[in-house]
Coordinates of C-alpha atoms in Angstrom, one line a residue:
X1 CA -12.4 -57.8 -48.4
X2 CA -13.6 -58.1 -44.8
X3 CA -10.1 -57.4 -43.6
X4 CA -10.3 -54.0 -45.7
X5 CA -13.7 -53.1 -44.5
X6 CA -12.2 -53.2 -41.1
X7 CA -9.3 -51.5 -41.1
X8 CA -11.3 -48.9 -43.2
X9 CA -13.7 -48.9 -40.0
X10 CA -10.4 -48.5 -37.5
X11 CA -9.0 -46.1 -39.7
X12 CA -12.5 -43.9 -39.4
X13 CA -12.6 -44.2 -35.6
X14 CA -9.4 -43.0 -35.0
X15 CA -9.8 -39.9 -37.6
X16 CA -13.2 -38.7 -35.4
X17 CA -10.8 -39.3 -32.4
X18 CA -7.8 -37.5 -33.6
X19 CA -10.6 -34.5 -34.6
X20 CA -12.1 -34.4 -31.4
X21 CA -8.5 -34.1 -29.3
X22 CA -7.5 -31.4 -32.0
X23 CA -10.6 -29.4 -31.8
X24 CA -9.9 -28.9 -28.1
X25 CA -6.0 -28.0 -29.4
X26 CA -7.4 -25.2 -32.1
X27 CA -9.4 -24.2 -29.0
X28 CA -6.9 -23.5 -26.9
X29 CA -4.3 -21.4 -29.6
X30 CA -7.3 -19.3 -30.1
X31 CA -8.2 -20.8 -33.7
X32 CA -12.2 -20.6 -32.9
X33 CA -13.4 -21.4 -36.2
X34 CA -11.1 -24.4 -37.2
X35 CA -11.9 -25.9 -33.7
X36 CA -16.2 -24.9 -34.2
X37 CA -15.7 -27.2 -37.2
X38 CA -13.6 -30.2 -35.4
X39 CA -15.7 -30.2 -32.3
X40 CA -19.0 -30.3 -34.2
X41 CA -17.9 -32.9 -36.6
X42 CA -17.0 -35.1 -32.9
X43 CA -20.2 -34.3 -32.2
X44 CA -22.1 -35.2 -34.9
X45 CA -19.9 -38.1 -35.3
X46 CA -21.1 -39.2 -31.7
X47 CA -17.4 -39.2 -30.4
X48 CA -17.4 -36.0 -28.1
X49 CA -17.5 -36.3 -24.8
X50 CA -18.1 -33.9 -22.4
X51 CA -14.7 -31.8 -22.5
X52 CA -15.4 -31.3 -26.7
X53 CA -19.3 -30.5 -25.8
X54 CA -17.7 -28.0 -23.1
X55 CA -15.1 -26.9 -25.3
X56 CA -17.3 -26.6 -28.1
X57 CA -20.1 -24.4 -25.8
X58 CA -17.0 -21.9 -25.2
X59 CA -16.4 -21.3 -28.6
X60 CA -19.6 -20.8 -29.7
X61 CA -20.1 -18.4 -26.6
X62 CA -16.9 -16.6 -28.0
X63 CA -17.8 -16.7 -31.4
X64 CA -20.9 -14.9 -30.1
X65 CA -23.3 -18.1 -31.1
X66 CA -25.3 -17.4 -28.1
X67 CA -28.4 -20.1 -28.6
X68 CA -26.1 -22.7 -30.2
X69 CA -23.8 -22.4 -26.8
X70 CA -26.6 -23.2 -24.6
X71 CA -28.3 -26.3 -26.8
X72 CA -24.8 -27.6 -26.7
X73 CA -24.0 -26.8 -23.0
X74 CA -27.3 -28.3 -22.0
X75 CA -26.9 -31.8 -23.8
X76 CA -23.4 -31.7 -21.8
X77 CA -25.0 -31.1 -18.4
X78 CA -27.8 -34.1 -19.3
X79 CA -24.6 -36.1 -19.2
X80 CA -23.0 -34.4 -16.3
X81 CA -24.3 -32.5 -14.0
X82 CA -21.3 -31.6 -11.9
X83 CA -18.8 -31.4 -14.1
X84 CA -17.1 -28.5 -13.9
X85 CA -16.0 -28.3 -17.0
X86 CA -19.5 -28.0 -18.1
X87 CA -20.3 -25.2 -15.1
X88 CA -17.4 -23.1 -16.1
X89 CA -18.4 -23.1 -19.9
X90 CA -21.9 -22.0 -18.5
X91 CA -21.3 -19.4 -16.4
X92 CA -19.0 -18.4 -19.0
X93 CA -21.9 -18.4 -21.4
X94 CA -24.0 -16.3 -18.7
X95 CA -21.5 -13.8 -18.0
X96 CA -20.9 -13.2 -22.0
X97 CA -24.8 -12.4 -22.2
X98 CA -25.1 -9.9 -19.2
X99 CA -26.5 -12.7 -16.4
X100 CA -24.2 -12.1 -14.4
X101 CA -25.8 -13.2 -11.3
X102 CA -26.8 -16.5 -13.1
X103 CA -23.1 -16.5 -14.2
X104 CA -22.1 -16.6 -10.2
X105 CA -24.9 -19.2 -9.3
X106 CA -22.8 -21.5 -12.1
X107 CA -19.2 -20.7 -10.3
X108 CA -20.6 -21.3 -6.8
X109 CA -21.5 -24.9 -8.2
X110 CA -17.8 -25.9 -9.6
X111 CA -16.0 -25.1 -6.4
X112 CA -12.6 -24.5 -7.7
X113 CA -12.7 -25.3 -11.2
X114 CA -11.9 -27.8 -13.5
X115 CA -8.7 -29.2 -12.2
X116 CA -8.9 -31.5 -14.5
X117 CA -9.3 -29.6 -17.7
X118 CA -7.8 -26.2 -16.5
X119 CA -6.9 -24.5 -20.0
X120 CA -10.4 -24.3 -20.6
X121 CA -11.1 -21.7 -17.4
X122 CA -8.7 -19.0 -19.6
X123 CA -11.7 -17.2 -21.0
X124 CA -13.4 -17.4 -18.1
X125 CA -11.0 -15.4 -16.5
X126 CA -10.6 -12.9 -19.1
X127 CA -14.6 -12.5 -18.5
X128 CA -14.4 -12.1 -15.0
X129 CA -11.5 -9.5 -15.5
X130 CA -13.3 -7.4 -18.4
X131 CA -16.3 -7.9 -15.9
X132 CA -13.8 -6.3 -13.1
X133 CA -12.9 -3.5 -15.3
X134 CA -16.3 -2.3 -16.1
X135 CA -17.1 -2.3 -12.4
X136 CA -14.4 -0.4 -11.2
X137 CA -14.9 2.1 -14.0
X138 CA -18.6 2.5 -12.7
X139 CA -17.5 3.0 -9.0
X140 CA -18.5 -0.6 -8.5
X141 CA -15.0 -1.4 -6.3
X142 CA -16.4 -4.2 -4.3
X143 CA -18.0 -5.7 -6.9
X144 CA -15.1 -5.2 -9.1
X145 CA -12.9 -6.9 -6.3
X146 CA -15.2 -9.9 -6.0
X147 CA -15.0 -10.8 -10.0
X148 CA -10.9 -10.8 -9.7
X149 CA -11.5 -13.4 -6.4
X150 CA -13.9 -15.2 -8.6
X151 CA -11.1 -15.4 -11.4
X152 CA -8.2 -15.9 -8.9
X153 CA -10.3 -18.9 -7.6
X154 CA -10.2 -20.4 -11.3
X155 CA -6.4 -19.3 -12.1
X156 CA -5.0 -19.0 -8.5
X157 CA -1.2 -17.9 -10.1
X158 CA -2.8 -15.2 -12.5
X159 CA -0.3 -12.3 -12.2
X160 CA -2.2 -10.1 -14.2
X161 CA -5.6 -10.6 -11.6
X162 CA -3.6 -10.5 -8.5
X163 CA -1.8 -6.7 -9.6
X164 CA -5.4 -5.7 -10.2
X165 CA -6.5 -7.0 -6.7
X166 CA -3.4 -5.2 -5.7
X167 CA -4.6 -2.2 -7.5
X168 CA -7.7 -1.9 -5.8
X169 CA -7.0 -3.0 -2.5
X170 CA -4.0 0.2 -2.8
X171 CA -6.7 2.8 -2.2
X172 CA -7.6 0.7 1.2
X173 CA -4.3 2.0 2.6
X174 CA -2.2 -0.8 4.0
X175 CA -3.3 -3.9 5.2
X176 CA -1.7 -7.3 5.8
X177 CA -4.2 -8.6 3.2
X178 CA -2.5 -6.1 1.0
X179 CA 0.9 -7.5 1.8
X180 CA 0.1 -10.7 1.1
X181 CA -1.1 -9.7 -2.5
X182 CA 2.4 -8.4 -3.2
X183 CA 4.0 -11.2 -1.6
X184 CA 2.0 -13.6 -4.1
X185 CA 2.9 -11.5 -6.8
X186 CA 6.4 -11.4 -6.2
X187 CA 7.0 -15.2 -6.1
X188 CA 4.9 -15.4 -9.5
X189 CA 7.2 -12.5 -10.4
X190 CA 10.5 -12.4 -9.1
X191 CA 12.4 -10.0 -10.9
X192 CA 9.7 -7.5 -10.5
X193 CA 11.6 -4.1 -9.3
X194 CA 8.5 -2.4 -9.0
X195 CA 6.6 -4.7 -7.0
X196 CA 9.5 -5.7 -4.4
X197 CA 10.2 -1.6 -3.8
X198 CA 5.7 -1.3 -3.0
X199 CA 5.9 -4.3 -0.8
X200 CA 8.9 -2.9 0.8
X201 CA 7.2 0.4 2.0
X202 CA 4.1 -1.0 2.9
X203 CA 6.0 -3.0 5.2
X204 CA 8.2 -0.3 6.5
X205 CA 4.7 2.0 7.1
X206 CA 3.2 -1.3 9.2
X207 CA 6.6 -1.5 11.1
X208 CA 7.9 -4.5 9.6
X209 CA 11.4 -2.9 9.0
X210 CA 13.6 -6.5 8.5
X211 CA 11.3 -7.5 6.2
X212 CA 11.0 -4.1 4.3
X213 CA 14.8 -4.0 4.0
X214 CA 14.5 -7.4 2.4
X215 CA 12.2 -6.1 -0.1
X216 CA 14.1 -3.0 -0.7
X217 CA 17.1 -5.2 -1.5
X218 CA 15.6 -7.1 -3.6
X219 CA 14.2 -4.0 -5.2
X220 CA 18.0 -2.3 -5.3
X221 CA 18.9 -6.1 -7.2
X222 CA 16.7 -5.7 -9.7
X223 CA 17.7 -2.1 -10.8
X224 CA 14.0 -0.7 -9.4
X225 CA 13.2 3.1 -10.8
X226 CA 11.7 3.8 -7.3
X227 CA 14.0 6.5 -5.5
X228 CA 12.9 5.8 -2.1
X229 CA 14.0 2.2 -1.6
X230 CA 17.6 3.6 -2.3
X231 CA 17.6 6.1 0.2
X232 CA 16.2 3.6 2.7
X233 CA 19.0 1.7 2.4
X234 CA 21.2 3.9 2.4
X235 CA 20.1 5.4 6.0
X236 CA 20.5 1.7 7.6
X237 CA 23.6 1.7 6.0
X238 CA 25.0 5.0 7.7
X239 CA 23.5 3.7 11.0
X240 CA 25.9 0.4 10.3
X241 CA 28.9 2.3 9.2
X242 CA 29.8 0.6 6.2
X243 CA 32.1 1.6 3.9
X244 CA 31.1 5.7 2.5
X245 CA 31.2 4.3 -1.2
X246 CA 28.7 2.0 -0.6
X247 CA 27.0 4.7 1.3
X248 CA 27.5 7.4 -1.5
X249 CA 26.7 4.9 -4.6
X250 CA 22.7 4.7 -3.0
X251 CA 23.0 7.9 -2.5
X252 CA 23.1 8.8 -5.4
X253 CA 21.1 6.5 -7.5
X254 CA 18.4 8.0 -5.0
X255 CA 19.0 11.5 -6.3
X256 CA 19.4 10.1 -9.6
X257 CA 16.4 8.4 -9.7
X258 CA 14.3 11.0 -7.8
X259 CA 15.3 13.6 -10.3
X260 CA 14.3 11.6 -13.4
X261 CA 11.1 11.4 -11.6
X262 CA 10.4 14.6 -11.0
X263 CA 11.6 15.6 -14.5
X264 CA 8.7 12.5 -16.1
X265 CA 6.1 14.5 -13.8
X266 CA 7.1 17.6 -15.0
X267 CA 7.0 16.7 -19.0
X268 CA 3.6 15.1 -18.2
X269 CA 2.3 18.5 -17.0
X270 CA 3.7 20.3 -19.6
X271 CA 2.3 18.2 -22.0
X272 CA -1.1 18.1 -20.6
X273 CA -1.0 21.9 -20.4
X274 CA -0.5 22.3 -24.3
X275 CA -2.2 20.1 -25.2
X276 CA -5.2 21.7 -23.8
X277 CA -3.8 24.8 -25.3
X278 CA -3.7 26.3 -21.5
X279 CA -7.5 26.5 -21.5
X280 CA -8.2 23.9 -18.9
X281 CA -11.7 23.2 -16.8
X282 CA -12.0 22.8 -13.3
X283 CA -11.8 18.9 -13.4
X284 CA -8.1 18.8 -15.6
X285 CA -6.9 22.0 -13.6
X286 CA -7.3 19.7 -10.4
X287 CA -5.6 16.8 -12.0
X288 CA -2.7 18.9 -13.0
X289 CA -1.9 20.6 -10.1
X290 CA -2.3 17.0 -8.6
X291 CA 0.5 15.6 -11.0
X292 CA 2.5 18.3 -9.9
X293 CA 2.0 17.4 -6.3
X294 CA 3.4 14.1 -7.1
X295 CA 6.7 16.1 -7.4
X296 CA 6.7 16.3 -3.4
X297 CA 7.5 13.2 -2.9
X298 CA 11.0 12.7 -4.9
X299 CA 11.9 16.7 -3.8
X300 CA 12.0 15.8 -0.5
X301 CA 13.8 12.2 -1.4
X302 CA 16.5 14.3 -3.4
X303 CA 16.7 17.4 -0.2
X304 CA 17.1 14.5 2.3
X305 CA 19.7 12.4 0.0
X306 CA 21.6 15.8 -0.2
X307 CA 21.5 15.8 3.6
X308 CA 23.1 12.8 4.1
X309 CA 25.4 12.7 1.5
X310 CA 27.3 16.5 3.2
X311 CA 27.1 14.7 6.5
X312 CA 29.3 12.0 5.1
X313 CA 32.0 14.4 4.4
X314 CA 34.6 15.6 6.4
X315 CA 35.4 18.6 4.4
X316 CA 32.2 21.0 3.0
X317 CA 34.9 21.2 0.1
X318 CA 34.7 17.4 -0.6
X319 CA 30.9 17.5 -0.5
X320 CA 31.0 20.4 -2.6
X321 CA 33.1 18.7 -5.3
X322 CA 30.0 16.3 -5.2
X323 CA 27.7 18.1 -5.7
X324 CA 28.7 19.5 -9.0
X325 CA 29.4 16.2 -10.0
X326 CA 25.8 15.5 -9.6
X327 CA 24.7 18.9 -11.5
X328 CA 26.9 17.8 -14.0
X329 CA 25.2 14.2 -14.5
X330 CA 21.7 15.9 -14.5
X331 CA 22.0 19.5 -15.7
X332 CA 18.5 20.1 -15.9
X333 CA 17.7 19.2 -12.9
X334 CA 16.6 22.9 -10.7
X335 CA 16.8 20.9 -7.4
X336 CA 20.5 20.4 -7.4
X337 CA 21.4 23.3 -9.1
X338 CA 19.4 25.3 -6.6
X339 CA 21.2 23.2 -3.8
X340 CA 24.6 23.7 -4.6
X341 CA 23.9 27.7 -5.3
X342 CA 22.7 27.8 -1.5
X343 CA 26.1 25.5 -0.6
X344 CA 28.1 28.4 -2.2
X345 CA 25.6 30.9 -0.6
X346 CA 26.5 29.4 2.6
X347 CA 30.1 29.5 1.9
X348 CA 30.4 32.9 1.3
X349 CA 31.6 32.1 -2.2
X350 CA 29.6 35.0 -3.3
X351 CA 31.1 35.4 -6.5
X352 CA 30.7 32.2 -7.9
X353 CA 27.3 31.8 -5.9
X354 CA 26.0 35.1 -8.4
X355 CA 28.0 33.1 -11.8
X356 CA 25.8 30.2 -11.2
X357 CA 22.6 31.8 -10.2
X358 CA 22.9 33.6 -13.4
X359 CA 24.0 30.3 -15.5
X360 CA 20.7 29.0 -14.2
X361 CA 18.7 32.0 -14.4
X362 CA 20.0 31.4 -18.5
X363 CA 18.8 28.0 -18.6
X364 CA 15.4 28.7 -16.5
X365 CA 14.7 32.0 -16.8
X366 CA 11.2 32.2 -15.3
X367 CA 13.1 30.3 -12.1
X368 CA 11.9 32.2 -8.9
X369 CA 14.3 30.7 -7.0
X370 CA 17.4 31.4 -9.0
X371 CA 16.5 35.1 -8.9
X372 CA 16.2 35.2 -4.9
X373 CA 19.7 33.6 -4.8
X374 CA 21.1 36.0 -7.5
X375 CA 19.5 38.8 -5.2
X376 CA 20.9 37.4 -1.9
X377 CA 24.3 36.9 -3.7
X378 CA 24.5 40.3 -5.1
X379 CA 23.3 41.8 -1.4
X380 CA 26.3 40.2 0.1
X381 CA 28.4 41.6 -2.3
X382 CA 26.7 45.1 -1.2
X383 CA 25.1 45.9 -5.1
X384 CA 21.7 47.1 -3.5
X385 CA 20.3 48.6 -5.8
X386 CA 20.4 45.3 -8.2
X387 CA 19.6 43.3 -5.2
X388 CA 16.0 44.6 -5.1
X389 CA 15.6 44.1 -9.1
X390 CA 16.3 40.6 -8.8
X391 CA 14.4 40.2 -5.5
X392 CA 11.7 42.2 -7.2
X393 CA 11.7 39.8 -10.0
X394 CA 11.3 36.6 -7.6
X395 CA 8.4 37.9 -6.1
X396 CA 6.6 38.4 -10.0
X397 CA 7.8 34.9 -10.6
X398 CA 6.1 33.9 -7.2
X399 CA 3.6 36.2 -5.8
X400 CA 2.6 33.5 -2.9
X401 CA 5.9 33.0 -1.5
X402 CA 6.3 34.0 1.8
X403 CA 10.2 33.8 1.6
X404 CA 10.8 36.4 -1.0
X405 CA 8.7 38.9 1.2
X406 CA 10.9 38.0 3.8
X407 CA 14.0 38.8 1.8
X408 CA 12.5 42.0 0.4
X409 CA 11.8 43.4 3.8
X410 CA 15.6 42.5 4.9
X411 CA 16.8 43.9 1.8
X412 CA 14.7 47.6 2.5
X413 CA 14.9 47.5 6.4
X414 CA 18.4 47.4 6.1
X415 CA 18.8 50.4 3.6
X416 CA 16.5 52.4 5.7
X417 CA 13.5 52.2 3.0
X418 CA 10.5 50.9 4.6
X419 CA 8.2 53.6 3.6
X420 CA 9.5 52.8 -0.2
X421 CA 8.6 49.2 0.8
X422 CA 5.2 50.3 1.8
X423 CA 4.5 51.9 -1.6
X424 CA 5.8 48.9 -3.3
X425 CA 3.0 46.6 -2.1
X426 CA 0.7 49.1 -1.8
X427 CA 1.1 49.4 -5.3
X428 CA 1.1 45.8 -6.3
X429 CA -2.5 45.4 -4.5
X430 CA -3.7 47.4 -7.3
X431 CA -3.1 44.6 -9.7
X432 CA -3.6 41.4 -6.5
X433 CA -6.2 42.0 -4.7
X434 CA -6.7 38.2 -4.0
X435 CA -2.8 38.2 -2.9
X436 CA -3.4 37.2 0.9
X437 CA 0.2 36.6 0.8
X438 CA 0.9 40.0 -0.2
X439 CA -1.7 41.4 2.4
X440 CA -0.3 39.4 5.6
X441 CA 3.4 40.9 4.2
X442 CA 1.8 44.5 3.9
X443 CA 0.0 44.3 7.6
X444 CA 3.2 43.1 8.8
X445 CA 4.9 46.2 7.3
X446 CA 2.1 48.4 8.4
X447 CA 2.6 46.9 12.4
X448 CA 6.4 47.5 12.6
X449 CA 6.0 51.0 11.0
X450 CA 3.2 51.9 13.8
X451 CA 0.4 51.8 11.6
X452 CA -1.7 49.6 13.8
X453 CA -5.6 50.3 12.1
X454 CA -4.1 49.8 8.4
X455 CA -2.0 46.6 9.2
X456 CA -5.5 45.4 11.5
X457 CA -7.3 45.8 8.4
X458 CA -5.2 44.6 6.2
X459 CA -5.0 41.4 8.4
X460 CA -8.5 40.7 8.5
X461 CA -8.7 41.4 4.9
X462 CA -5.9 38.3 4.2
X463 CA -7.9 35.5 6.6
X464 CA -11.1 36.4 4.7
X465 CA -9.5 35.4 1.4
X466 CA -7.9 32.7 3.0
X467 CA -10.8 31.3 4.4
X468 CA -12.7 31.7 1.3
X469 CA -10.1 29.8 -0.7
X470 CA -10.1 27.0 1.9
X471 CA -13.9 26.8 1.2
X472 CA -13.6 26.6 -2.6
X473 CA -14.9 29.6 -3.4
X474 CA -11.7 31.2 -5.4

């Protein structure tokens, strides 16, 4: 009988054991209230120690049992008043009930966190980084940096808080703190495209150009969307003389990937556009003609690409060829179908330059571009008349261009018609008043014809509306 009652005793000892190590387990999969129940049957049991009262403290603070965290927290820090297991679960507890300064008096106190116990600094961290969020969204940066620190202090290999430090520190412009983010990142994240191509041009702008080539390689490994790390590549390569395929292959994954990214940016603005049903306020007119600024960037990637790709041809033929390859892998893309319109422009391949301006002009009608290069096109094929309709048309499509004004003058001045000229934007002030463009064209018009007091006028008239639009007031 006594042996019975003993074993029965070992057998209940071990039970309250085996529940207080599992409560800590349901803790840590995120089962809150099957490990609420195991921890507080440890702890009425008297078989918790302090990890199940800490434990226990966190789930009550998750399970929103504000009052029952702290009783339970404060019983623990009786015990131990260092622990930082405890410490964590309180500032935890503080930061979950708005204290947040009492929150940071409780991190300064567990110097870098529970070692010892470091699952249980996970919610902790996703407090500090909803904490983060909130500040940044108020315009709280420095604050909002200083919560991902404290969380990086707790989880120092935390990919998620060291892209958000990242993220913030970006608008700092480049620093070697910044690099060293990225670096960090990148060994947490090796196969990261993304990152290795960022860290790559931060170093290049600091002059670190081995190392940035390093990134950029790693970058090109790991199939990155970025266009420019391609195109970097490929200029060190042409400086090396390697072989002209391996040249030519980054070439034109850097076009390639430029023109997708100009085509995303695009469909974004589109999309933004009806979706707003084209009635747009001040704030979401700025942001889209900021999205569409973003196009810059991969225009000039795919104009400079183009650059170097002719120049690693012999022939202009043999480049040629290329470039309607590349049309042909991206159809829709205006940059290079605009580009190899002006290589048959340049080639005095007149007649095909005018069938593919008027393919394009097909596919894009409202294309300003495509209609100057159907104008030049049909100029040099001396069909005036149809020359100006198209140049005419350009300059609808693109009232602000300097260019087309350019081409229209050649166009008239040639034929003898200035004074027709002259009627022409005299008429179209009518309907563009605001046109500064249009006026600097007309004074310029008005000069060479010897109307001096019209085209002075007229002058004064265009820096007036383009001071005022450089003050915001148009």
């Amino acid at each position: 009988m006594k042996k019975n009652l003993l074993l029965l005793i070992l057998f209940l000892v071990l039970i309250d054991t085996l529940t207080a190590l599992s409560g800590i387990e349901l803790y840590n999969q995120g089962r809150l209230y099957e490990a609420k129940e195991a921890l507080e049957h440890a702890v009425q049991s008297h078989r918790a120690g302090v990890a199940e009262m800490a434990v226990l403290g966190m789930t009550y603070t998750r399970l929103g049992m504000y009052s029952k965290a702290e009783q339970i927290l404060d019983e623990a820090l009786a015990r131990a008043p260092e622990d930082p297991r405890v410490l964590n679960a309180l500032a935890m507890l503080e930061f979950s009930s708005g204290n947040y300064s009492a929150a940071f008096d409780w991190l300064d106190r567990t110097g870098k966190g529970g070692t010892n116990f470091p699952r249980s600094t996970q919610p902790l961290v996703e407090t500090l980084i909803n904490r983060a969020v909130h500040l940044y969204q108020e315009g709280n940066f420095d604050q909002a940096a200083g919560a991902l620190e404290e969380a990086r202090k707790l989880d120092p290999i935390n990919p998620r808080v060291i892209a958000m430090l990242i993220q913030l520190h970006r608008q700092e412009g480049p620093s070697e703190g910044l690099i060293e983010l990225y670096r960090d990142f990148v060994k947490l994240e090796p196969e990261n495209a993304q990152a290795h191509a960022e860290l790559g041009v931060l170093l290049e702008e600091t002059g670190q150009s081995t190392a940035a080539e390093a990134s950029f390689l790693q970058a090109e490994l790991y199939g990155t969307d970025e266009p420019y790390p391609y195109l970097y590549l490929a200029l060190r390569a042409a400086q090396r003389e390697v072989p002209l395929s391996e040249l030519r292959t980054r070439l034109h994954l850097a076009i390639g990937k430029a023109v997708r990214r100009i085509s995303s940016l695009r469909l974004q603005a589109a999309g933004t556009f009806q979706q707003k049903k084209g009635e747009l306020s001040a704030e979401e007119l700025e942001a889209l003609q900021k999205l569409t600024g973003r196009t810059e960037q991969p225009k000039q990637i795919v104009r400079d690409s183009l650059l170097l790709l002719r120049e690693s041809y012999s022939r202009p033929s043999e480049y040629g060829q290329d470039l309607r390859r590349l049309t042909d892998w991206y159809p829709h893309s205006l940059e290079l179908r605009s580009a190899l319109g002006s290589f048959l422009e340049e080639q005095s391949r007149h007649e095909e330059a005018l069938a593919h301006w008027r393919e394009v002009i097909s596919d894009f009608p409202t294309l300003a571009e495509a209609h100057a290069g159907m104008a030049r096109s049909l100029n040099a094929l001396d069909q005036n008349q149809a020359a100006r309709v198209a140049y005419r048309r350009a300059r609808d499509l693109d009232p602000e261009n300097p260019g087309l004004y350019r081409g229209l003058y050649q166009l008239y001045a040639a034929e003898g018609r200035k004074q027709e000229l002259l009627q022409l934007y005299a008429d179209i002030y009518e309907r563009e008043r605001t046109n500064s463009t249009l006026i600097r064209s007309w004074a310029e018009l008005e000069e060479d014809l010897g109307l001096t007091e019209q085209a002075t006028v007229h002058r004064l008239r265009a820096a007036e509306l383009e001071q005022r639009r450089e003050n915001g007031q148009e």
